[in-house]
């Protein structure tokens, strides 16, 4: 029953987020601030992780296909498919659930503990809209991060396989062009937008409705990560089943 | 003036506020006192609409406080200033940004007009050289002053203070109490203060209501509270050695 209570309260929170809007001049500043904190602040980690993951995928693929009868462009092809379809959107989103999600939960949770949310409500401000809406809007730029992750993942794969001698530059580039389907990119962006919404709202929910003190803020961040990453995996499964199966 | 008529509030079938009626008068510092857990904060949160009441009604002047009347609540809240126990300043904003915040949300003033108004209230609460500091960089007493400045920047009709001097040394606590009392008179507002500090009661208790386990058991002024025969009040008022000695001297 408690599970359904949380689901209901989560959807009510979403509803309240899109009602009684904060003054646009204030909201605009908040959105830019969130873009800086959530998107620009994540470029470094996303770039670092994607580049290395792409490299690892290429090396693992190369080591798994030692058969000389298999074409040389297979490494590039497998790297592209793995990075575009799964590693960039899903794995980076799980990493972001840890980085951005924990940040959102702890910042909103701290505001709850220190009565800053009460202060907003006493002033007659819709705290849901004030705190959550700018996060949702700023995370609409999340596909930009995933595009960067896709590019750097494939670049990492290219560098790892070419410079480690697993593939030639020509073979790898031919591989990443082989049997390219635009729909795979559309599928990735559909997933990415859904993940962005999850990344903005589930951690906000856990921060917003937490009770207790500083210790509970830490616990809420932990629970928030577990739920956000679980929901990302579930959505990934459903969307893949619906769009690719 | 705020009128409270027979309000009750329960949490999980436990009555926290039980049939309280009171009038909080304009231009006076109205104190809600009682031991920890007596329901002071819940009563204040009910007055502010942060908690829904189970029974009774709350009137702001002649206006009935109805939680489902969103436009009325929204208008009313612009007339309310609140000083929270922990000050509740926004960590991400500097002192001046915290004070300007209500103006930015609810007024059509230009940036320079907002800064002028913020500087007026900063001066009124006797703050110096803190405009661009962040809440984490100033003392507890300064935080309270900033919280008071933020609460009065929109010229509210009602001021609520939840234990405004908790965590402060006795001297600063009295200064903050006096500041609230001066502002109450100067702005002619209805001020409601939650406290369990007897110094506050003696210094600024124009009107006092005393709560025990969610029930109002006494109402009066700071002069009357010293001379009451009610045992529960005397146990509370004279719980400290200092006040016991004061009573002894008074008797002599």
Short mmCIF file of C-alpha atoms in Angstrom, two decimals:
data_model
loop_
_atom_site.label_atom_id
_atom_site.label_comp_id
_atom_site.label_asym_id
_atom_site.label_seq_id
_atom_site.Cartn_x
_atom_site.Cartn_y
_atom_site.Cartn_z
CA UNK A 1 0.00 0.00 0.00
CA UNK A 2 2.87 2.33 0.87
CA UNK A 3 4.24 1.85 -2.66
CA UNK A 4 0.97 3.10 -4.19
CA UNK A 5 0.92 5.99 -1.74
CA UNK A 6 4.35 7.10 -2.99
CA UNK A 7 3.34 6.68 -6.64
CA UNK A 8 0.22 8.77 -6.06
CA UNK A 9 2.12 11.46 -4.20
CA UNK A 10 4.80 11.51 -6.93
CA UNK A 11 2.19 12.19 -9.63
CA UNK A 12 0.52 14.84 -7.47
CA UNK A 13 3.93 16.49 -7.12
CA UNK A 14 4.26 16.49 -10.93
CA UNK A 15 0.81 18.06 -11.20
CA UNK A 16 1.62 20.80 -8.68
CA UNK A 17 4.94 21.44 -10.46
CA UNK A 18 3.02 22.57 -13.53
CA UNK A 19 0.52 24.80 -11.68
CA UNK A 20 0.78 28.29 -10.17
CA UNK A 21 3.91 29.38 -11.97
CA UNK A 22 6.63 31.47 -10.39
CA UNK A 23 7.28 34.90 -11.89
CA UNK A 24 9.04 34.42 -15.24
CA UNK A 25 11.93 36.78 -14.46
CA UNK A 26 12.78 34.67 -11.39
CA UNK A 27 12.15 31.36 -13.13
CA UNK A 28 14.45 32.32 -16.00
CA UNK A 29 17.36 32.87 -13.61
CA UNK A 30 16.66 29.59 -11.85
CA UNK A 31 16.61 27.70 -15.16
CA UNK A 32 20.00 29.13 -16.19
CA UNK A 33 21.39 28.31 -12.75
CA UNK A 34 20.15 24.71 -13.05
CA UNK A 35 21.59 24.40 -16.56
CA UNK A 36 24.94 25.39 -15.12
CA UNK A 37 24.68 23.01 -12.14
CA UNK A 38 23.08 20.00 -13.80
CA UNK A 39 24.23 20.09 -17.43
CA UNK A 40 27.44 22.11 -17.71
CA UNK A 41 28.65 20.76 -14.35
CA UNK A 42 28.27 17.22 -15.68
CA UNK A 43 30.16 17.63 -18.97
CA UNK A 44 33.49 16.63 -17.41
CA UNK A 45 32.35 13.35 -15.86
CA UNK A 46 30.23 12.44 -18.89
CA UNK A 47 33.15 13.08 -21.26
CA UNK A 48 35.60 11.13 -19.11
CA UNK A 49 33.31 8.13 -18.60
CA UNK A 50 32.08 7.91 -22.20
CA UNK A 51 35.54 8.12 -23.69
CA UNK A 52 36.84 5.31 -21.50
CA UNK A 53 33.71 3.17 -21.83
CA UNK A 54 33.91 3.47 -25.63
CA UNK A 55 37.56 2.38 -25.47
CA UNK A 56 36.74 -0.60 -23.26
CA UNK A 57 33.84 -1.69 -25.50
CA UNK A 58 36.14 -1.63 -28.56
CA UNK A 59 38.90 -3.58 -26.82
CA UNK A 60 36.45 -6.17 -25.39
CA UNK A 61 34.90 -6.64 -28.83
CA UNK A 62 38.31 -7.00 -30.46
CA UNK A 63 39.38 -9.58 -27.91
CA UNK A 64 36.16 -11.54 -28.31
CA UNK A 65 36.41 -11.87 -32.10
CA UNK A 66 39.75 -13.40 -32.82
CA UNK A 67 38.35 -15.40 -35.74
CA UNK A 68 40.12 -14.09 -38.91
CA UNK A 69 37.02 -14.88 -40.99
CA UNK A 70 35.07 -12.11 -39.27
CA UNK A 71 35.26 -8.74 -41.05
CA UNK A 72 37.65 -6.08 -39.68
CA UNK A 73 34.92 -3.47 -39.54
CA UNK A 74 33.04 -5.47 -36.87
CA UNK A 75 34.83 -3.68 -34.03
CA UNK A 76 33.67 -0.25 -35.26
CA UNK A 77 30.15 -1.59 -35.90
CA UNK A 78 29.86 -3.22 -32.45
CA UNK A 79 31.28 -0.15 -30.71
CA UNK A 80 28.82 2.16 -32.46
CA UNK A 81 25.82 -0.05 -31.71
CA UNK A 82 26.78 -0.58 -28.05
CA UNK A 83 27.59 3.07 -27.42
CA UNK A 84 24.60 4.57 -29.23
CA UNK A 85 21.97 2.09 -28.10
CA UNK A 86 22.98 1.42 -24.51
CA UNK A 87 26.15 2.81 -23.05
CA UNK A 88 25.60 6.48 -23.85
CA UNK A 89 21.92 6.81 -22.91
CA UNK A 90 21.51 4.18 -20.19
CA UNK A 91 24.85 3.84 -18.45
CA UNK A 92 25.48 7.59 -18.46
CA UNK A 93 21.97 8.12 -17.06
CA UNK A 94 22.74 5.74 -14.21
CA UNK A 95 25.96 7.63 -13.55
CA UNK A 96 23.93 10.85 -13.67
CA UNK A 97 21.45 9.37 -11.18
CA UNK A 98 24.40 9.24 -8.80
CA UNK A 99 25.81 12.64 -9.61
CA UNK A 100 22.85 14.86 -10.47
CA UNK A 101 20.22 12.82 -8.60
CA UNK A 102 22.11 12.91 -5.30
CA UNK A 103 22.75 16.62 -5.75
CA UNK A 104 19.04 17.31 -6.35
CA UNK A 105 17.88 15.18 -3.40
CA UNK A 106 20.43 16.58 -0.99
CA UNK A 107 19.91 20.21 -2.01
CA UNK A 108 16.09 20.00 -1.78
CA UNK A 109 16.34 17.80 1.34
CA UNK A 110 18.57 20.34 3.06
CA UNK A 111 16.08 23.06 2.17
CA UNK A 112 13.35 20.93 3.75
CA UNK A 113 15.36 20.28 6.94
CA UNK A 114 16.32 23.94 7.35
CA UNK A 115 12.72 25.12 6.79
CA UNK A 116 13.62 26.94 3.56
CA UNK A 117 10.76 25.16 1.77
CA UNK A 118 8.39 26.22 4.58
CA UNK A 119 9.67 29.78 4.10
CA UNK A 120 8.78 29.62 0.39
CA UNK A 121 5.30 28.28 1.18
CA UNK A 122 4.63 30.89 3.85
CA UNK A 123 5.51 33.55 1.28
CA UNK A 124 2.82 32.08 -0.98
CA UNK A 125 5.24 30.62 -3.50
CA UNK A 126 4.46 27.27 -5.11
CA UNK A 127 7.58 25.50 -3.90
CA UNK A 128 7.05 22.58 -6.32
CA UNK A 129 7.11 24.90 -9.30
CA UNK A 130 9.91 27.04 -7.89
CA UNK A 131 12.22 24.12 -7.14
CA UNK A 132 11.34 21.33 -9.57
CA UNK A 133 10.19 23.04 -12.77
CA UNK A 134 13.60 24.68 -13.51
CA UNK A 135 15.26 21.28 -13.06
CA UNK A 136 12.89 19.63 -15.55
CA UNK A 137 13.45 22.42 -18.10
CA UNK A 138 17.22 22.45 -17.68
CA UNK A 139 17.34 18.67 -18.14
CA UNK A 140 15.67 19.10 -21.53
CA UNK A 141 19.27 19.81 -22.55
CA UNK A 142 20.22 16.33 -21.38
CA UNK A 143 20.18 14.97 -24.97
CA UNK A 144 23.11 17.34 -25.59
CA UNK A 145 25.11 15.47 -22.93
CA UNK A 146 24.13 12.11 -24.42
CA UNK A 147 25.14 13.30 -27.91
CA UNK A 148 28.50 14.25 -26.45
CA UNK A 149 28.69 10.85 -24.76
CA UNK A 150 27.92 9.07 -28.05
CA UNK A 151 30.57 11.03 -29.93
CA UNK A 152 33.25 10.60 -27.28
CA UNK A 153 32.38 6.93 -26.74
CA UNK A 154 32.92 6.16 -30.43
CA UNK A 155 36.06 8.34 -30.46
CA UNK A 156 37.37 6.43 -27.44
CA UNK A 157 36.64 3.17 -29.25
CA UNK A 158 38.41 4.42 -32.36
CA UNK A 159 41.53 5.50 -30.47
CA UNK A 160 41.67 2.32 -28.39
CA UNK A 161 41.21 -0.06 -31.30
CA UNK A 162 43.39 1.76 -33.86
CA UNK A 163 46.26 2.72 -31.58
CA UNK A 164 46.29 -0.63 -29.81
CA UNK A 165 46.44 -2.36 -33.17
CA UNK A 166 43.08 -4.18 -33.01
CA UNK A 167 41.71 -2.49 -36.13
CA UNK A 168 42.75 -0.15 -38.89
CA UNK A 169 41.38 3.36 -39.09
CA UNK A 170 39.67 2.54 -42.39
CA UNK A 171 38.01 -0.61 -41.00
CA UNK A 172 36.80 1.14 -37.87
CA UNK A 173 35.30 4.09 -39.80
CA UNK A 174 33.69 1.70 -42.26
CA UNK A 175 32.30 -0.22 -39.29
CA UNK A 176 30.67 2.79 -37.71
CA UNK A 177 28.99 3.62 -41.04
CA UNK A 178 27.84 0.07 -41.67
CA UNK A 179 24.07 -0.56 -41.66
CA UNK A 180 23.38 2.76 -39.92
CA UNK A 181 19.72 3.24 -38.97
CA UNK A 182 18.47 6.73 -38.15
CA UNK A 183 15.71 5.18 -36.07
CA UNK A 184 18.32 3.99 -33.57
CA UNK A 185 19.22 7.61 -32.90
CA UNK A 186 15.52 8.51 -32.53
CA UNK A 187 15.09 5.58 -30.13
CA UNK A 188 18.07 6.82 -28.11
CA UNK A 189 16.71 10.36 -27.87
CA UNK A 190 13.25 9.12 -26.87
CA UNK A 191 14.90 7.18 -24.05
CA UNK A 192 17.08 10.14 -23.14
CA UNK A 193 14.14 12.53 -22.76
CA UNK A 194 12.33 10.01 -20.55
CA UNK A 195 15.48 9.48 -18.46
CA UNK A 196 15.92 13.26 -18.14
CA UNK A 197 12.40 13.56 -16.71
CA UNK A 198 13.11 10.73 -14.28
CA UNK A 199 16.45 12.31 -13.29
CA UNK A 200 14.74 15.61 -12.50
CA UNK A 201 11.64 14.35 -10.71
CA UNK A 202 12.44 11.22 -8.68
CA UNK A 203 15.37 12.80 -6.78
CA UNK A 204 13.22 15.92 -6.27
CA UNK A 205 10.46 13.75 -4.80
CA UNK A 206 12.86 12.13 -2.33
CA UNK A 207 14.27 15.48 -1.28
CA UNK A 208 10.92 17.19 -1.06
CA UNK A 209 9.15 14.67 1.14
CA UNK A 210 12.04 13.68 3.38
CA UNK A 211 11.68 13.99 7.13
CA UNK A 212 14.32 14.32 9.79
CA UNK A 213 17.76 15.91 9.91
CA UNK A 214 21.16 15.84 8.23
CA UNK A 215 21.51 12.06 8.53
CA UNK A 216 18.18 11.56 6.78
CA UNK A 217 19.31 13.82 3.93
CA UNK A 218 22.11 11.31 3.27
CA UNK A 219 19.70 8.40 3.49
CA UNK A 220 17.25 10.13 1.15
CA UNK A 221 20.04 10.66 -1.41
CA UNK A 222 20.89 6.98 -1.19
CA UNK A 223 17.28 5.84 -1.64
CA UNK A 224 16.83 8.37 -4.42
CA UNK A 225 19.78 6.88 -6.35
CA UNK A 226 18.40 3.35 -5.97
CA UNK A 227 14.94 4.36 -7.20
CA UNK A 228 16.14 6.62 -10.00
CA UNK A 229 18.49 4.00 -11.43
CA UNK A 230 15.86 1.27 -11.03
CA UNK A 231 13.23 3.33 -12.86
CA UNK A 232 15.76 4.13 -15.61
CA UNK A 233 16.41 0.40 -16.09
CA UNK A 234 12.67 -0.38 -16.14
CA UNK A 235 11.95 2.40 -18.65
CA UNK A 236 14.88 1.24 -20.74
CA UNK A 237 13.41 -2.25 -20.87
CA UNK A 238 9.90 -1.05 -21.75
CA UNK A 239 11.02 1.44 -24.42
CA UNK A 240 13.37 -1.10 -26.00
CA UNK A 241 10.61 -3.68 -26.05
CA UNK A 242 8.16 -1.19 -27.59
CA UNK A 243 10.46 0.42 -30.14
CA UNK A 244 13.04 -2.16 -31.12
CA UNK A 245 11.56 -5.60 -30.48
CA UNK B 1 -5.82 40.99 14.34
CA UNK B 2 -6.01 37.21 14.07
CA UNK B 3 -8.91 35.36 15.64
CA UNK B 4 -8.77 31.65 16.31
CA UNK B 5 -12.04 29.87 17.06
CA UNK B 6 -12.11 26.37 18.55
CA UNK B 7 -9.35 24.93 16.40
CA UNK B 8 -8.16 21.35 16.77
CA UNK B 9 -5.49 19.36 15.02
CA UNK B 10 -4.60 15.68 15.30
CA UNK B 11 -1.81 13.58 13.87
CA UNK B 12 -2.54 9.85 13.57
CA UNK B 13 -5.47 10.17 16.01
CA UNK B 14 -3.36 11.96 18.62
CA UNK B 15 -4.74 15.40 19.41
CA UNK B 16 -1.93 17.94 19.29
CA UNK B 17 -4.12 21.05 19.39
CA UNK B 18 -7.35 20.77 21.33
CA UNK B 19 -10.15 23.30 20.94
CA UNK B 20 -8.07 26.47 21.14
CA UNK B 21 -9.68 29.90 20.87
CA UNK B 22 -7.67 33.11 21.06
CA UNK B 23 -7.36 36.62 19.70
CA UNK B 24 -3.95 37.87 18.60
CA UNK B 25 -4.12 41.62 18.77
CA UNK B 26 -2.82 44.21 16.33
CA UNK B 27 0.14 46.34 17.41
CA UNK B 28 0.99 43.91 20.19
CA UNK B 29 3.49 41.10 20.57
CA UNK B 30 1.32 38.06 21.18
CA UNK B 31 3.22 35.19 22.74
CA UNK B 32 2.35 31.50 22.61
CA UNK B 33 4.22 29.87 25.43
CA UNK B 34 4.49 26.39 26.84
CA UNK B 35 6.88 23.53 27.31
CA UNK B 36 8.47 21.71 24.41
CA UNK B 37 5.85 19.44 22.86
CA UNK B 38 2.93 21.55 24.10
CA UNK B 39 1.77 22.25 20.52
CA UNK B 40 3.12 25.78 20.01
CA UNK B 41 4.74 25.11 16.64
CA UNK B 42 1.76 23.08 15.41
CA UNK B 43 -0.56 25.93 16.40
CA UNK B 44 1.61 28.41 14.52
CA UNK B 45 1.79 26.17 11.46
CA UNK B 46 -2.01 25.87 11.58
CA UNK B 47 -2.28 29.67 11.68
CA UNK B 48 0.01 29.86 8.65
CA UNK B 49 -1.89 27.16 6.78
CA UNK B 50 1.12 24.87 6.66
CA UNK B 51 -1.05 22.33 8.50
CA UNK B 52 -4.76 21.87 7.77
CA UNK B 53 -6.94 22.23 10.85
CA UNK B 54 -9.43 19.47 11.66
CA UNK B 55 -11.99 21.71 13.33
CA UNK B 56 -12.64 25.39 14.00
CA UNK B 57 -11.79 28.50 12.01
CA UNK B 58 -9.07 31.11 11.67
CA UNK B 59 -9.89 34.72 10.79
CA UNK B 60 -7.31 37.20 9.55
CA UNK B 61 -9.05 40.45 10.48
CA UNK B 62 -12.51 39.57 9.17
CA UNK B 63 -11.26 37.27 6.40
CA UNK B 64 -11.78 33.56 6.95
CA UNK B 65 -8.66 31.54 6.22
CA UNK B 66 -9.73 28.85 3.76
CA UNK B 67 -7.05 26.59 2.36
CA UNK B 68 -9.04 25.77 -0.78
CA UNK B 69 -9.42 29.47 -1.67
CA UNK B 70 -6.09 29.71 -3.47
CA UNK B 71 -6.30 33.35 -4.56
CA UNK B 72 -7.27 34.48 -1.06
CA UNK B 73 -4.43 32.44 0.49
CA UNK B 74 -2.02 33.78 -2.09
CA UNK B 75 -2.99 37.41 -1.33
CA UNK B 76 -2.92 36.81 2.40
CA UNK B 77 0.51 35.24 2.35
CA UNK B 78 1.96 38.37 0.77
CA UNK B 79 0.85 40.14 3.95
CA UNK B 80 2.58 37.62 6.22
CA UNK B 81 6.18 37.77 7.37
CA UNK B 82 7.75 34.82 9.12
CA UNK B 83 10.91 34.40 11.15
CA UNK B 84 11.74 30.72 11.45
CA UNK B 85 13.50 29.07 14.39
CA UNK B 86 16.58 28.35 12.29
CA UNK B 87 16.16 31.60 10.31
CA UNK B 88 15.49 29.60 7.08
CA UNK B 89 17.62 31.89 4.95
CA UNK B 90 18.27 30.66 1.42
CA UNK B 91 21.80 29.26 1.46
CA UNK B 92 22.39 29.94 -2.21
CA UNK B 93 21.67 33.67 -1.86
CA UNK B 94 23.63 36.47 -0.24
CA UNK B 95 22.12 38.48 2.61
CA UNK B 96 20.82 41.22 0.32
CA UNK B 97 19.45 38.70 -2.18
CA UNK B 98 17.60 36.96 0.68
CA UNK B 99 16.01 40.25 1.70
CA UNK B 100 15.19 41.27 -1.86
CA UNK B 101 13.64 37.85 -2.59
CA UNK B 102 10.03 38.66 -1.48
CA UNK B 103 10.22 41.97 -3.38
CA UNK B 104 11.41 40.19 -6.50
CA UNK B 105 8.57 37.69 -6.22
CA UNK B 106 5.71 40.01 -5.38
CA UNK B 107 6.50 43.59 -6.33
CA UNK B 108 6.98 45.40 -9.60
CA UNK B 109 9.89 47.45 -8.31
CA UNK B 110 13.01 47.91 -10.42
CA UNK B 111 16.30 46.43 -9.26
CA UNK B 112 17.53 49.76 -7.88
CA UNK B 113 14.24 50.36 -6.03
CA UNK B 114 14.47 46.89 -4.51
CA UNK B 115 18.03 47.54 -3.35
CA UNK B 116 16.98 50.86 -1.78
CA UNK B 117 14.14 49.15 0.10
CA UNK B 118 16.41 46.28 1.18
CA UNK B 119 18.98 48.74 2.50
CA UNK B 120 16.22 50.51 4.49
CA UNK B 121 15.27 47.31 6.31
CA UNK B 122 18.91 46.28 6.72
CA UNK B 123 19.47 49.60 8.47
CA UNK B 124 16.30 49.10 10.52
CA UNK B 125 17.55 45.78 11.91
CA UNK B 126 20.98 47.28 12.63
CA UNK B 127 23.02 45.19 10.24
CA UNK B 128 26.27 46.50 8.83
CA UNK B 129 28.67 45.28 6.13
CA UNK B 130 26.91 41.98 5.51
CA UNK B 131 25.08 42.69 2.25
CA UNK B 132 27.15 40.40 0.09
CA UNK B 133 27.92 37.75 2.68
CA UNK B 134 26.22 34.36 2.55
CA UNK B 135 24.17 32.97 5.46
CA UNK B 136 26.96 30.50 6.29
CA UNK B 137 29.34 33.44 6.80
CA UNK B 138 27.36 35.33 9.45
CA UNK B 139 26.55 34.70 13.13
CA UNK B 140 23.30 33.31 14.55
CA UNK B 141 22.22 36.75 15.79
CA UNK B 142 22.90 38.28 12.38
CA UNK B 143 20.91 35.50 10.70
CA UNK B 144 17.92 36.36 12.89
CA UNK B 145 18.24 40.02 11.94
CA UNK B 146 18.38 39.09 8.25
CA UNK B 147 15.34 36.84 8.74
CA UNK B 148 13.48 39.74 10.40
CA UNK B 149 14.54 42.10 7.60
CA UNK B 150 13.27 39.62 4.99
CA UNK B 151 10.02 39.21 6.94
CA UNK B 152 9.28 42.95 7.07
CA UNK B 153 10.55 44.01 3.64
CA UNK B 154 7.05 43.82 2.10
CA UNK B 155 5.48 45.76 5.00
CA UNK B 156 3.46 42.79 6.26
CA UNK B 157 0.30 43.06 8.32
CA UNK B 158 1.14 39.92 10.27
CA UNK B 159 4.48 38.77 11.64
CA UNK B 160 5.08 35.25 12.92
CA UNK B 161 8.22 34.28 14.82
CA UNK B 162 8.97 30.70 15.81
CA UNK B 163 11.32 30.79 18.80
CA UNK B 164 13.18 33.80 17.42
CA UNK B 165 15.86 33.77 20.10
CA UNK B 166 16.64 30.08 20.27
CA UNK B 167 20.34 29.37 20.04
CA UNK B 168 21.29 32.94 20.91
CA UNK B 169 23.16 34.22 23.95
CA UNK B 170 20.92 36.01 26.52
CA UNK B 171 22.03 39.51 25.51
CA UNK B 172 21.51 38.98 21.77
CA UNK B 173 18.22 37.21 22.53
CA UNK B 174 16.90 40.28 24.35
CA UNK B 175 18.09 42.57 21.54
CA UNK B 176 16.22 40.43 18.98
CA UNK B 177 13.08 40.38 21.19
CA UNK B 178 13.20 44.15 21.57
CA UNK B 179 13.71 44.59 17.83
CA UNK B 180 10.61 42.51 17.11
CA UNK B 181 8.60 44.51 19.64
CA UNK B 182 9.77 47.84 18.19
CA UNK B 183 8.91 46.71 14.66
CA UNK B 184 5.48 45.54 15.83
CA UNK B 185 4.68 48.98 17.23
CA UNK B 186 6.35 50.91 14.40
CA UNK B 187 4.61 48.99 11.59
CA UNK B 188 1.41 48.47 13.64
CA UNK B 189 1.32 44.77 12.83
CA UNK B 190 -0.07 41.68 14.51
CA UNK B 191 2.90 39.73 15.82
CA UNK B 192 2.65 36.15 17.03
CA UNK B 193 5.71 34.65 18.73
CA UNK B 194 6.30 31.09 19.83
CA UNK B 195 8.65 30.87 22.75
CA UNK B 196 9.49 29.02 25.93
CA UNK B 197 11.99 31.63 27.01
CA UNK B 198 10.91 33.42 30.18
CA UNK B 199 13.15 36.40 29.42
CA UNK B 200 11.12 36.97 26.24
CA UNK B 201 7.91 36.60 28.19
CA UNK B 202 8.98 39.26 30.67
CA UNK B 203 10.46 41.61 28.09
CA UNK B 204 7.88 41.64 25.31
CA UNK B 205 4.82 39.66 26.45
CA UNK B 206 2.05 42.15 25.67
CA UNK B 207 -0.35 39.25 25.43
CA UNK B 208 0.40 35.67 26.36
CA UNK B 209 -1.41 32.41 25.84
CA UNK B 210 -0.13 29.41 27.73
CA UNK B 211 -0.44 25.90 26.26
CA UNK B 212 -0.24 22.59 28.03
CA UNK B 213 -0.51 19.41 25.95
CA UNK B 214 -2.32 21.22 23.16
CA UNK B 215 -4.84 23.02 25.37
CA UNK B 216 -4.92 26.71 26.18
CA UNK B 217 -5.01 26.90 29.95
CA UNK B 218 -4.27 30.57 30.56
CA UNK B 219 -4.28 33.96 28.86
CA UNK B 220 -2.97 37.30 30.11
CA UNK B 221 -0.06 39.77 30.08
CA UNK B 222 3.54 39.55 31.28
CA UNK B 223 2.60 41.39 34.47
CA UNK B 224 -0.33 39.08 35.19
CA UNK B 225 1.66 35.90 34.62
CA UNK B 226 3.92 36.68 37.60
CA UNK B 227 0.99 37.00 39.96
CA UNK B 228 -1.19 34.13 38.88
CA UNK B 229 -2.01 31.35 41.32
CA UNK B 230 -2.24 28.70 38.63
CA UNK B 231 0.13 25.91 39.67
CA UNK B 232 0.99 24.78 36.12
CA UNK B 233 1.94 28.31 35.11
CA UNK B 234 3.97 28.85 38.25
CA UNK B 235 5.80 25.58 37.64
CA UNK B 236 6.67 26.81 34.17
CA UNK B 237 7.47 30.44 35.04
CA UNK B 238 9.48 29.69 38.14
CA UNK B 239 11.27 26.62 36.83
CA UNK B 240 14.62 28.44 36.81
CA UNK B 241 16.53 29.29 40.00
CA UNK B 242 16.78 32.91 38.87
CA UNK B 243 13.03 33.39 38.68
CA UNK B 244 12.53 31.52 41.94
CA UNK B 245 14.84 34.04 43.62
CA UNK B 246 13.01 36.94 41.94
CA UNK B 247 9.74 35.59 43.37
CA UNK B 248 11.32 35.25 46.80
CA UNK B 249 12.53 38.86 46.70
CA UNK B 250 9.10 40.01 45.51
CA UNK B 251 7.45 38.26 48.48
CA UNK B 252 9.87 39.86 50.91
#
